[in-house]
Coordinates of C-alpha atoms in Angstrom, one line a residue:
Chain A
M176 CA 102.0 118.1 270.8
T177 CA 101.9 114.6 272.4
T178 CA 98.8 112.4 272.2
T179 CA 98.1 109.3 274.1
T180 CA 95.8 106.6 272.7
S181 CA 92.9 107.8 274.8
N182 CA 92.9 111.3 273.4
R183 CA 92.7 110.4 269.7
Y184 CA 89.2 111.3 268.9
A185 CA 86.8 110.6 266.1
L186 CA 84.2 113.2 265.1
A187 CA 80.9 111.4 264.9
I188 CA 78.0 112.9 263.1
D189 CA 74.4 111.5 263.2
L190 CA 72.0 112.8 260.6
G191 CA 68.3 112.1 261.3
G192 CA 64.9 113.3 260.3
T193 CA 64.6 115.9 263.1
K194 CA 68.1 116.7 264.1
V195 CA 71.8 116.4 263.2
E196 CA 74.1 115.7 266.1
A197 CA 77.9 115.7 266.4
A198 CA 80.3 114.7 269.1
L199 CA 83.9 113.7 269.7
V200 CA 84.2 110.0 270.6
D201 CA 87.3 108.4 272.1
P202 CA 88.9 105.0 271.2
N203 CA 86.8 103.3 273.9
G204 CA 83.6 104.5 272.4
A205 CA 83.0 107.1 275.1
I206 CA 81.4 110.4 274.0
F207 CA 83.2 113.5 275.2
P208 CA 80.3 115.4 276.7
P209 CA 81.5 119.0 276.1
S210 CA 81.8 118.3 272.4
R211 CA 78.2 117.1 271.9
F212 CA 76.0 119.5 269.9
R213 CA 72.8 119.2 267.9
A214 CA 71.0 121.4 265.3
P215 CA 67.6 120.9 263.7
T216 CA 66.9 119.2 260.4
G217 CA 63.3 118.4 259.5
R218 CA 61.0 117.9 256.5
A219 CA 60.5 121.7 255.9
S220 CA 64.2 122.5 255.7
S221 CA 65.8 123.6 252.5
S222 CA 69.0 122.0 251.3
D223 CA 71.0 125.1 252.4
Q224 CA 69.5 125.0 255.9
L225 CA 70.3 121.3 256.3
A226 CA 73.9 121.9 255.2
E227 CA 74.2 124.8 257.5
S228 CA 73.0 122.7 260.4
V229 CA 75.6 120.1 259.6
R230 CA 78.4 122.7 259.4
T231 CA 77.3 124.2 262.7
V232 CA 77.5 121.1 264.7
I233 CA 80.9 120.1 263.1
R234 CA 82.4 123.5 264.0
K235 CA 81.1 123.5 267.6
S236 CA 82.2 119.9 268.2
T237 CA 85.7 120.3 266.7
A238 CA 86.1 123.6 268.7
A239 CA 85.7 121.4 271.8
L240 CA 88.8 119.3 270.9
P241 CA 91.2 119.5 273.9
D242 CA 94.6 121.1 273.1
D243 CA 96.6 117.9 273.6
A244 CA 94.2 115.7 271.6
E245 CA 94.2 114.5 268.0
L246 CA 91.3 114.4 265.6
L247 CA 91.6 111.1 263.6
G248 CA 88.8 111.6 261.1
A249 CA 85.1 111.9 260.8
G250 CA 82.3 109.3 260.6
I251 CA 78.8 110.0 259.4
G252 CA 75.7 107.9 260.2
S253 CA 72.9 109.0 258.0
A254 CA 69.2 108.2 257.6
G255 CA 69.0 106.4 254.2
P256 CA 69.0 105.4 251.5
I257 CA 72.6 106.4 250.9
S258 CA 75.1 106.0 248.1
L259 CA 78.4 104.7 249.5
S260 CA 80.5 105.3 246.4
R261 CA 79.3 108.8 245.7
G262 CA 79.0 109.8 249.4
E263 CA 75.4 110.9 248.8
V264 CA 72.4 110.7 251.0
S265 CA 68.6 110.7 250.3
P266 CA 67.0 110.5 253.7
L267 CA 63.3 109.6 253.3
N268 CA 62.3 112.2 255.9
L269 CA 64.4 115.1 254.5
P270 CA 62.9 115.7 251.0
A271 CA 65.3 118.5 250.2
W272 CA 68.2 116.1 250.0
R273 CA 68.1 113.6 247.2
D274 CA 71.5 112.3 246.1
F275 CA 73.0 115.0 248.2
G276 CA 76.8 115.0 248.6
L277 CA 76.9 115.0 252.4
R278 CA 80.4 113.5 252.6
A279 CA 81.8 116.3 250.5
V280 CA 80.2 118.9 252.8
V281 CA 81.9 117.3 255.8
E282 CA 85.2 117.0 253.9
E283 CA 85.2 120.7 253.2
E284 CA 84.9 121.5 256.8
L285 CA 87.7 119.1 257.8
P286 CA 90.5 119.5 255.2
G287 CA 93.0 116.7 255.2
L288 CA 90.9 114.3 257.3
S289 CA 89.3 111.2 256.1
V290 CA 85.5 111.1 256.2
S291 CA 83.5 107.9 256.2
L292 CA 79.7 107.6 255.6
R293 CA 77.3 104.8 256.4
G294 CA 73.6 104.3 257.0
D295 CA 72.4 104.9 260.5
G296 CA 71.2 101.3 260.8
N297 CA 74.7 100.1 260.0
C298 CA 76.2 102.5 262.6
I299 CA 73.8 101.1 265.3
A300 CA 75.0 97.6 264.5
L301 CA 78.7 98.7 264.6
A302 CA 78.1 100.4 268.0
E303 CA 76.4 97.4 269.6
H304 CA 79.2 95.2 268.3
W305 CA 81.9 97.6 269.6
I306 CA 80.7 98.4 273.1
G307 CA 77.1 97.2 273.4
A308 CA 75.1 94.0 273.4
A309 CA 77.0 92.2 270.7
Q310 CA 80.6 92.4 271.8
G311 CA 82.4 89.3 270.6
V312 CA 79.5 88.0 268.5
K313 CA 80.5 87.3 265.0
F314 CA 77.1 87.0 263.2
F315 CA 74.8 89.8 264.5
M316 CA 72.0 92.1 263.5
G317 CA 71.4 95.4 265.3
M318 CA 68.0 96.9 264.7
V319 CA 65.4 99.5 265.8
V320 CA 61.6 99.5 265.9
S321 CA 60.6 103.2 266.0
T322 CA 58.9 105.4 263.4
G323 CA 60.6 103.0 261.0
V324 CA 62.2 99.6 261.2
G325 CA 65.8 99.4 260.3
G326 CA 69.0 97.7 261.0
G327 CA 72.5 96.7 260.2
L328 CA 74.3 93.3 259.8
I329 CA 77.7 92.3 261.0
L330 CA 78.7 88.9 259.6
D331 CA 82.0 87.2 260.4
D332 CA 82.9 90.4 262.4
R333 CA 82.4 92.5 259.3
L334 CA 79.8 95.2 258.5
I335 CA 77.7 94.2 255.5
D336 CA 77.3 97.7 254.1
G337 CA 77.1 96.3 250.6
P338 CA 78.1 97.8 247.2
T339 CA 75.6 100.7 247.5
G340 CA 75.9 101.0 251.3
N341 CA 72.3 100.0 251.9
G342 CA 72.9 96.5 253.4
G343 CA 70.9 96.0 256.5
H344 CA 67.6 97.4 255.2
F345 CA 65.8 95.0 257.5
G346 CA 62.6 97.1 257.4
H347 CA 61.9 96.0 253.8
V348 CA 62.0 92.3 254.4
E349 CA 58.6 90.8 253.5
V350 CA 56.5 89.0 256.1
G351 CA 53.5 86.7 255.5
G352 CA 49.9 87.1 256.5
E353 CA 49.8 90.9 256.0
D354 CA 48.7 93.2 253.2
T355 CA 49.7 96.5 254.7
V356 CA 51.2 98.8 252.0
C357 CA 54.7 100.2 252.7
G358 CA 56.0 103.7 251.9
C359 CA 58.6 101.9 249.7
G360 CA 55.8 100.7 247.4
G361 CA 55.9 97.1 248.6
T362 CA 53.3 95.1 250.6
G363 CA 53.9 93.4 253.9
C364 CA 57.3 94.9 254.6
V365 CA 58.1 94.4 258.3
E366 CA 58.4 98.2 258.6
A367 CA 54.8 98.7 257.2
V368 CA 53.5 96.2 259.7
A369 CA 55.5 96.7 262.9
S370 CA 56.6 100.3 263.2
G371 CA 55.2 102.5 266.0
P372 CA 53.0 104.6 263.7
K373 CA 51.8 101.7 261.7
T374 CA 50.9 99.7 264.8
V375 CA 48.9 102.7 266.1
E376 CA 47.2 102.9 262.7
W377 CA 46.3 99.2 262.8
A378 CA 44.9 99.6 266.4
Q379 CA 42.8 102.6 265.4
A380 CA 41.5 100.7 262.4
H381 CA 40.4 98.0 264.8
G382 CA 38.5 100.3 267.1
W383 CA 41.1 101.5 269.4
T384 CA 40.6 105.2 270.3
G385 CA 44.1 106.3 271.3
T386 CA 46.5 108.3 269.2
T387 CA 50.1 107.7 270.3
G388 CA 52.6 104.9 271.0
E389 CA 52.7 106.1 274.6
E390 CA 49.0 105.6 275.0
L391 CA 49.2 102.2 273.3
A392 CA 51.9 101.2 275.8
A393 CA 49.7 102.3 278.7
H394 CA 46.7 100.4 277.3
Y395 CA 48.8 97.3 276.7
A396 CA 49.8 97.4 280.3
D397 CA 46.2 97.7 281.3
G398 CA 45.3 94.6 279.2
N399 CA 43.2 96.5 276.6
E400 CA 42.5 93.7 274.0
I401 CA 43.1 95.7 270.9
A402 CA 46.3 97.2 272.3
V403 CA 47.5 93.7 273.2
Q404 CA 46.7 92.4 269.7
A405 CA 48.4 95.4 268.0
V406 CA 51.7 95.0 270.0
R407 CA 51.7 91.2 269.4
R408 CA 51.2 91.8 265.7
S409 CA 54.2 94.1 265.6
A410 CA 56.4 91.6 267.5
R411 CA 55.2 88.7 265.3
A412 CA 56.2 90.5 262.2
V413 CA 59.6 91.4 263.6
G414 CA 60.1 87.8 264.7
H415 CA 59.2 86.4 261.4
A416 CA 61.5 88.8 259.5
I417 CA 64.3 87.9 262.0
A418 CA 63.6 84.2 261.2
S419 CA 64.0 84.9 257.5
A420 CA 67.2 86.9 258.1
T421 CA 68.6 84.0 260.2
A422 CA 67.8 81.5 257.6
L423 CA 69.8 83.6 255.1
V424 CA 72.8 84.5 257.2
D425 CA 72.8 82.2 260.3
L426 CA 72.6 85.0 262.9
E427 CA 73.6 84.3 266.4
L428 CA 72.2 87.4 268.0
V429 CA 69.8 90.3 267.3
A430 CA 69.7 93.4 269.5
I431 CA 66.6 95.5 269.3
G432 CA 66.4 99.2 270.2
G433 CA 64.2 102.1 269.2
G434 CA 61.4 103.8 271.0
F435 CA 58.6 101.4 270.0
S436 CA 60.6 98.4 271.3
H437 CA 59.8 99.7 274.8
V438 CA 56.0 99.7 274.1
S439 CA 55.7 96.7 276.5
A440 CA 58.0 95.1 279.0
D441 CA 57.7 91.8 277.2
Y442 CA 58.2 93.1 273.6
I443 CA 61.6 91.4 273.2
A444 CA 60.1 88.2 274.6
L445 CA 57.2 88.4 272.2
V446 CA 59.6 88.7 269.3
A447 CA 61.6 85.7 270.5
E448 CA 58.4 83.7 270.8
A449 CA 57.4 84.6 267.2
I450 CA 60.6 83.2 265.9
T451 CA 60.1 79.8 267.6
D452 CA 56.5 79.8 266.5
R453 CA 57.5 80.2 262.9
A454 CA 60.5 78.0 262.6
A455 CA 61.6 74.6 263.7
F456 CA 65.2 74.4 262.4
P457 CA 67.6 74.6 265.3
F458 CA 69.9 76.9 263.3
I459 CA 67.1 79.4 263.1
T460 CA 65.6 79.1 266.6
K461 CA 69.1 79.3 268.1
V462 CA 69.2 83.1 267.4
R463 CA 69.1 85.1 270.6
V464 CA 67.1 88.3 270.8
V465 CA 68.0 91.0 273.4
A466 CA 67.4 94.6 274.0
S467 CA 69.9 97.1 272.7
A468 CA 72.5 98.1 275.2
L469 CA 73.1 101.6 273.9
S470 CA 69.7 103.3 273.5
H471 CA 69.8 106.5 271.5
D472 CA 73.5 106.9 271.5
G473 CA 74.0 104.0 269.1
P474 CA 74.1 105.9 265.8
L475 CA 76.7 108.4 267.1
I476 CA 78.9 105.8 268.7
G477 CA 78.7 103.7 265.5
A478 CA 79.6 106.7 263.4
A479 CA 82.8 106.9 265.5
A480 CA 83.4 103.2 264.9
L481 CA 83.8 104.0 261.2
V482 CA 87.0 105.9 262.2
H483 CA 88.2 103.9 265.2
H484 CA 87.5 100.4 263.6
P485 CA 87.8 100.6 259.8
E486 CA 88.8 96.9 259.9
R487 CA 85.1 96.2 260.6
L488 CA 84.1 97.7 257.2
S489 CA 84.0 95.6 254.1
E490 CA 87.2 95.1 252.1
A491 CA 85.4 96.6 249.1
A492 CA 84.7 99.8 251.0
R493 CA 88.2 100.1 252.5
A494 CA 90.0 99.6 249.3
Chain B
M268 CA 107.7 63.5 242.1
T269 CA 107.3 67.0 240.6
T270 CA 104.0 68.7 240.4
T271 CA 103.0 71.8 238.5
T272 CA 100.2 74.1 239.5
S273 CA 97.7 72.5 237.2
N274 CA 98.1 69.0 238.6
R275 CA 97.4 69.9 242.2
Y276 CA 94.0 68.4 242.6
A277 CA 91.2 68.7 245.2
L278 CA 89.0 65.7 245.8
A279 CA 85.4 67.0 245.6
I280 CA 82.5 65.1 247.1
D281 CA 78.8 66.0 246.6
L282 CA 76.4 64.2 248.8
G283 CA 72.7 64.4 247.8
G284 CA 69.4 62.7 248.4
T285 CA 69.8 60.2 245.5
K286 CA 73.6 59.8 245.0
V287 CA 77.0 60.7 246.2
E288 CA 79.5 61.8 243.7
A289 CA 83.3 62.4 243.8
A290 CA 85.8 63.7 241.4
L291 CA 89.3 65.3 241.2
V292 CA 89.1 69.0 240.3
D293 CA 92.1 71.0 239.2
P294 CA 93.0 74.6 240.3
N295 CA 91.0 76.0 237.3
G296 CA 87.8 74.3 238.5
A297 CA 88.0 71.7 235.7
I298 CA 86.7 68.2 236.7
F299 CA 89.2 65.4 235.7
P300 CA 86.7 63.1 233.9
P301 CA 88.4 59.7 234.6
S302 CA 88.1 60.5 238.3
R303 CA 84.4 61.1 238.4
F304 CA 82.3 58.4 240.2
R305 CA 79.0 58.1 241.8
A306 CA 77.2 55.7 244.1
P307 CA 73.6 55.6 245.3
T308 CA 72.3 57.1 248.5
G309 CA 68.5 57.4 249.0
R310 CA 65.9 57.5 251.7
A311 CA 65.9 53.8 252.3
S312 CA 69.6 53.4 252.8
S313 CA 71.0 52.5 256.2
S314 CA 73.7 54.6 257.8
D315 CA 76.3 51.9 257.0
Q316 CA 75.2 51.8 253.3
L317 CA 75.5 55.5 253.0
A318 CA 79.0 55.5 254.5
E319 CA 80.0 52.7 252.2
S320 CA 78.8 54.6 249.2
V321 CA 80.9 57.6 250.3
R322 CA 84.0 55.4 250.9
T323 CA 83.5 53.8 247.5
V324 CA 83.5 57.0 245.4
I325 CA 86.4 58.4 247.4
R326 CA 88.5 55.3 246.7
K327 CA 87.7 55.2 243.0
S328 CA 88.3 58.9 242.6
T329 CA 91.6 58.9 244.4
A330 CA 92.8 55.8 242.5
A331 CA 92.4 57.9 239.4
L332 CA 95.0 60.5 240.6
P333 CA 97.8 60.7 238.0
D334 CA 101.2 59.6 239.1
D335 CA 102.8 63.0 238.9
A336 CA 99.8 64.8 240.6
E337 CA 99.3 65.9 244.1
L338 CA 96.1 65.7 246.2
L339 CA 95.7 68.9 248.2
G340 CA 92.7 68.0 250.3
A341 CA 89.1 67.2 250.2
G342 CA 86.0 69.3 250.1
I343 CA 82.5 68.0 250.8
G344 CA 79.3 69.7 249.7
S345 CA 76.3 68.1 251.5
A346 CA 72.6 68.4 251.6
G347 CA 71.7 70.1 254.8
P348 CA 71.3 71.1 257.5
I349 CA 74.8 70.6 258.6
S350 CA 76.9 71.4 261.6
L351 CA 80.1 73.1 260.6
S352 CA 81.9 72.8 264.0
R353 CA 81.2 69.1 264.5
G354 CA 81.5 68.2 260.8
E355 CA 78.1 66.5 260.9
V356 CA 75.3 66.3 258.4
S357 CA 71.5 65.8 258.7
P358 CA 70.3 65.7 255.1
L359 CA 66.5 66.0 255.1
N360 CA 66.2 63.3 252.4
L361 CA 68.5 60.9 254.1
P362 CA 66.7 60.0 257.4
A363 CA 69.4 57.5 258.4
W364 CA 71.8 60.3 258.9
R365 CA 71.1 62.8 261.7
D366 CA 74.1 64.6 263.2
F367 CA 76.2 62.1 261.3
G368 CA 79.9 62.7 261.4
L369 CA 80.5 62.7 257.7
R370 CA 83.7 64.7 257.8
A371 CA 85.3 62.1 260.1
V372 CA 84.4 59.3 257.6
V373 CA 86.2 61.2 254.8
E374 CA 89.2 62.1 257.1
E375 CA 89.6 58.4 257.8
E376 CA 89.9 57.6 254.1
L377 CA 92.4 60.4 253.5
P378 CA 94.9 60.3 256.4
G379 CA 96.9 63.5 256.7
L380 CA 94.8 65.5 254.3
S381 CA 92.6 68.4 255.4
V382 CA 88.8 67.9 254.8
S383 CA 86.4 70.8 254.6
L384 CA 82.6 70.5 254.8
R385 CA 79.9 73.0 253.7
G386 CA 76.2 72.8 252.6
D387 CA 75.6 72.1 248.9
G388 CA 73.9 75.5 248.5
N389 CA 77.0 77.2 249.7
C390 CA 79.1 75.1 247.3
I391 CA 76.9 76.1 244.4
A392 CA 77.5 79.8 245.3
L393 CA 81.3 79.2 245.5
A394 CA 81.3 77.5 242.2
E395 CA 79.4 80.3 240.4
H396 CA 81.7 82.8 242.0
W397 CA 84.8 80.9 241.0
I398 CA 84.2 80.0 237.4
G399 CA 80.5 80.6 236.7
A400 CA 78.1 83.5 236.3
A401 CA 79.3 85.5 239.3
Q402 CA 83.1 85.9 238.6
G403 CA 84.2 89.2 240.0
V404 CA 80.9 89.9 241.7
K405 CA 81.4 90.8 245.3
F406 CA 77.8 90.5 246.7
F407 CA 76.1 87.5 245.2
M408 CA 73.6 84.7 245.8
G409 CA 73.7 81.4 244.0
M410 CA 70.5 79.4 244.3
V411 CA 68.5 76.5 242.9
V412 CA 64.8 75.9 242.3
S413 CA 64.4 72.2 242.2
T414 CA 62.7 69.6 244.5
G415 CA 63.7 72.2 247.1
V416 CA 64.8 75.8 247.0
G417 CA 68.3 76.5 248.4
G418 CA 71.2 78.8 248.0
G419 CA 74.4 80.3 249.2
L420 CA 75.6 83.9 249.8
I421 CA 78.9 85.4 249.0
L422 CA 79.2 88.9 250.5
D423 CA 82.3 91.0 250.0
D424 CA 83.9 88.0 248.2
R425 CA 83.4 85.9 251.3
L426 CA 81.1 82.8 251.7
I427 CA 78.5 83.5 254.5
D428 CA 78.6 79.9 255.9
G429 CA 77.7 81.2 259.3
P430 CA 78.5 79.9 262.8
T431 CA 76.6 76.7 262.2
G432 CA 77.3 76.4 258.5
N433 CA 73.7 76.9 257.5
G434 CA 74.0 80.4 256.0
G435 CA 72.2 80.7 252.7
H436 CA 69.1 78.8 253.6
F437 CA 67.2 80.9 251.1
G438 CA 64.4 78.4 250.9
H439 CA 63.1 79.3 254.3
V440 CA 62.7 83.0 253.7
E441 CA 59.0 83.9 254.2
V442 CA 57.0 85.4 251.4
G443 CA 53.7 87.2 251.7
G444 CA 50.3 86.3 250.2
E445 CA 50.8 82.6 250.7
D446 CA 49.6 80.1 253.3
T447 CA 51.4 77.0 252.1
V448 CA 52.9 75.0 254.9
C449 CA 56.5 74.0 254.6
G450 CA 58.3 70.8 255.6
C451 CA 60.2 72.9 258.1
G452 CA 57.1 73.7 260.0
G453 CA 56.8 77.3 258.8
T454 CA 54.2 78.9 256.6
G455 CA 54.9 80.7 253.3
C456 CA 58.5 79.7 253.0
V457 CA 59.7 80.3 249.5
E458 CA 60.5 76.6 249.2
A459 CA 57.0 75.6 250.1
V460 CA 55.5 77.9 247.5
A461 CA 58.0 77.8 244.6
S462 CA 59.7 74.4 244.4
G463 CA 58.9 72.0 241.5
P464 CA 56.8 69.5 243.5
K465 CA 55.0 72.3 245.4
T466 CA 54.2 74.1 242.2
V467 CA 52.8 70.9 240.6
E468 CA 50.7 70.3 243.8
W469 CA 49.3 73.9 243.6
A470 CA 48.4 73.4 239.9
Q471 CA 46.7 70.1 240.7
A472 CA 44.8 71.7 243.5
H473 CA 43.6 74.2 241.0
G474 CA 42.3 71.7 238.5
W475 CA 45.4 70.9 236.4
T476 CA 45.5 67.2 235.5
G477 CA 49.2 66.6 234.9
T478 CA 51.6 65.0 237.4
T479 CA 55.2 66.1 236.7
G480 CA 57.3 69.2 236.3
E481 CA 58.0 68.2 232.7
E482 CA 54.3 68.1 231.9
L483 CA 53.9 71.5 233.6
A484 CA 56.6 72.9 231.4
A485 CA 54.9 71.5 228.3
H486 CA 51.6 72.9 229.3
Y487 CA 53.1 76.2 230.1
A488 CA 54.6 76.4 226.6
D489 CA 51.1 75.5 225.2
G490 CA 49.6 78.4 227.2
N491 CA 47.5 76.3 229.6
E492 CA 46.1 78.9 232.0
I493 CA 46.6 77.0 235.2
A494 CA 50.2 76.0 234.2
V495 CA 50.9 79.6 233.4
Q496 CA 49.5 80.8 236.8
A497 CA 51.4 78.1 238.6
V498 CA 54.8 79.0 237.1
R499 CA 54.2 82.7 237.6
R500 CA 53.4 82.0 241.2
S501 CA 56.6 80.2 241.7
A502 CA 58.6 82.9 240.0
R503 CA 56.8 85.6 242.0
A504 CA 57.7 83.9 245.3
V505 CA 61.3 83.6 244.3
G506 CA 61.4 87.2 243.2
H507 CA 59.9 88.5 246.4
A508 CA 62.3 86.5 248.5
I509 CA 65.2 87.8 246.5
A510 CA 63.9 91.3 247.1
S511 CA 64.0 90.6 250.8
A512 CA 67.5 89.2 250.6
T513 CA 68.6 92.2 248.6
A514 CA 67.1 94.6 251.2
L515 CA 69.2 92.8 253.8
V516 CA 72.5 92.3 252.1
D517 CA 72.5 94.6 249.1
L518 CA 73.0 91.8 246.5
E519 CA 74.4 92.7 243.1
L520 CA 73.6 89.4 241.3
V521 CA 71.6 86.2 241.8
A522 CA 72.3 83.2 239.6
I523 CA 69.4 80.6 239.5
G524 CA 69.9 77.0 238.6
G525 CA 68.1 73.7 239.4
G526 CA 65.7 71.7 237.2
F527 CA 62.6 73.6 237.9
S528 CA 64.3 76.9 236.8
H529 CA 64.0 75.5 233.3
V530 CA 60.3 75.0 233.5
S531 CA 59.8 77.9 231.1
A532 CA 62.1 79.8 228.8
D533 CA 61.1 83.0 230.6
Y534 CA 61.3 81.8 234.2
I535 CA 64.4 84.0 235.0
A536 CA 62.7 87.0 233.4
L537 CA 59.5 86.3 235.5
V538 CA 61.6 86.3 238.6
A539 CA 63.2 89.6 237.7
E540 CA 59.8 91.1 237.0
A541 CA 58.5 90.0 240.4
I542 CA 61.4 91.9 242.1
T543 CA 60.6 95.2 240.3
D544 CA 56.9 94.7 240.9
R545 CA 57.5 94.3 244.6
A546 CA 60.1 97.0 245.3
A547 CA 60.8 100.6 244.3
F548 CA 64.1 101.3 246.0
P549 CA 66.9 101.4 243.4
F550 CA 69.3 99.5 245.7
I551 CA 66.8 96.6 245.6
T552 CA 65.8 96.7 241.9
K553 CA 69.4 97.0 240.8
V554 CA 69.9 93.3 241.6
R555 CA 70.5 91.3 238.4
V556 CA 69.0 87.8 238.0
V557 CA 70.7 85.4 235.6
A558 CA 70.7 81.7 234.9
S559 CA 73.3 79.6 236.5
A560 CA 76.4 79.0 234.3
L561 CA 77.3 75.6 235.7
S562 CA 74.1 73.5 235.8
H563 CA 74.5 70.3 237.8
D564 CA 78.3 70.4 238.2
G565 CA 78.0 73.4 240.6
P566 CA 78.0 71.4 243.9
L567 CA 81.1 69.3 242.9
I568 CA 83.0 72.3 241.6
G569 CA 82.1 74.3 244.7
A570 CA 83.3 71.5 247.0
A571 CA 86.6 71.7 245.2
A572 CA 86.6 75.5 245.8
L573 CA 86.7 74.7 249.6
V574 CA 90.2 73.3 249.0
H575 CA 91.5 75.6 246.2
H576 CA 90.1 78.8 247.6
P577 CA 90.0 78.7 251.4
E578 CA 90.4 82.5 251.4
R579 CA 86.7 82.6 250.3
L580 CA 85.6 81.0 253.6
S581 CA 84.8 83.0 256.6
E582 CA 87.6 83.9 259.0
A583 CA 85.7 82.2 261.8
A584 CA 85.6 78.9 259.9
R585 CA 89.3 79.0 258.9
A586 CA 90.5 79.8 262.3

């Protein structure tokens, strides 16, 4: 069997609150379409059902490996929190799994192969840095504004996964001027202020009669005053939290994805405005904010980066 | 001339708002006492006076180099902001220096030697990591609560100086529930809420009749209600900002120094309490908070670490 560089694949696995997805990804970050499979997860699933969904997509994806290709290893991007050292996951939206040994399940399916696990926010950052909006940028945050707010940090070209693997939990940075309570127990977390559902809730509490993020987007476009205020409030919180993050780690670039970041055509611009409104230091206002270049494929591509680019992981985690 | 490992010295320079200090520091982080000199700086100084003070302490310190010893290079820890790439400093409390080429002044005094510049908060973090409270800790923040609030981050054993050299500006992380305006132009920066002078101001605005941090400390010890509230407010803000930083970069340990951190015997404990009050995630509440082990020698020792431990600096900055 001969393999060329381009047919050495990573098996990428993306575990989220509604589905688990797997695919083979080549060394250029391209997903091999015939190998892409998904299976349901969801709040109501038992632990066995979740594990079976994971096994199913692994088997289907690996069965699609071409005859002349090599499988290098597997990378998992999982909804968090996670435990890096134990290979365990506790996805907030999958109550059946608390401290569940996901890495071991994948290892059993792939004897002899190395399996690497990170949070999905970290994978998104790795993906943007690899083939997306942050190529060649040394100090970078990738983030999403969606049902939650999350992210991942790459500093000096290295993923800041951290000792527990939970680095990049941008959603739980505190912002001022807000008293919204967060699911984590804190008050004023950027996730509790700025996420899609929380922004809809805020608009409703202020008299808006819609029910979905899509409606909010339409009403924002129509100039509905409460919708405009609600979207600006979300962008303001995200911008303030980015300013705090930039004060701490001197970010050069932030790429924002996630469904709710498309709520308005000017959402990214509103975030950028909120940063300059908040801060005067040039080393803070210099941070550029752009839209994610990878949309919903980020977590899967980033999971593959765990295999194709282990040099991007922290030395602690590689050792 | 023969040199042993222990007589290979770094010249360490610490530039602050009231003085500049220089000393020779050996490879174990020990300051060589006969080489320690200081000269005044201050708000009122002209640019020439400041430069002359720097040159004076450099000449005195290097003149104290023992005959059989070798000078490896110089490290500068400066009040910020700074510009790493240009070797310039703009210390907030030294108005005569804006984008001033401090590194070039030091290089002129020490022909042929390498000169490295970082912010003083970064130097404090390097010092604690080298010989202080954070030895062997991979994800760490060193910080001070004093006339300002500042710090430095070491992540995966590497200083996060950042592309501009301003990483670790912890003082400008935003905290909730506060509307105090900061010198930087922002609102609710932890520095604007928690620093010594700002805490005294807050107490005065709430009817306290004292004027100094020392009096506040005495009144806190006596159980004066406003003094107690003021100190707790400072500790709460610091704890909340540490929780935000830990959400972002998964810190294991924070070491707090600076004059105002001694305002009460339980200040560090109050900060730790504020973290667990704010956050429920185990990966946030796991962060340990301790007192600095180096007191006021941190910046000088950390400036020496720039010379003795360049492997702790980011790859970007070493390249």
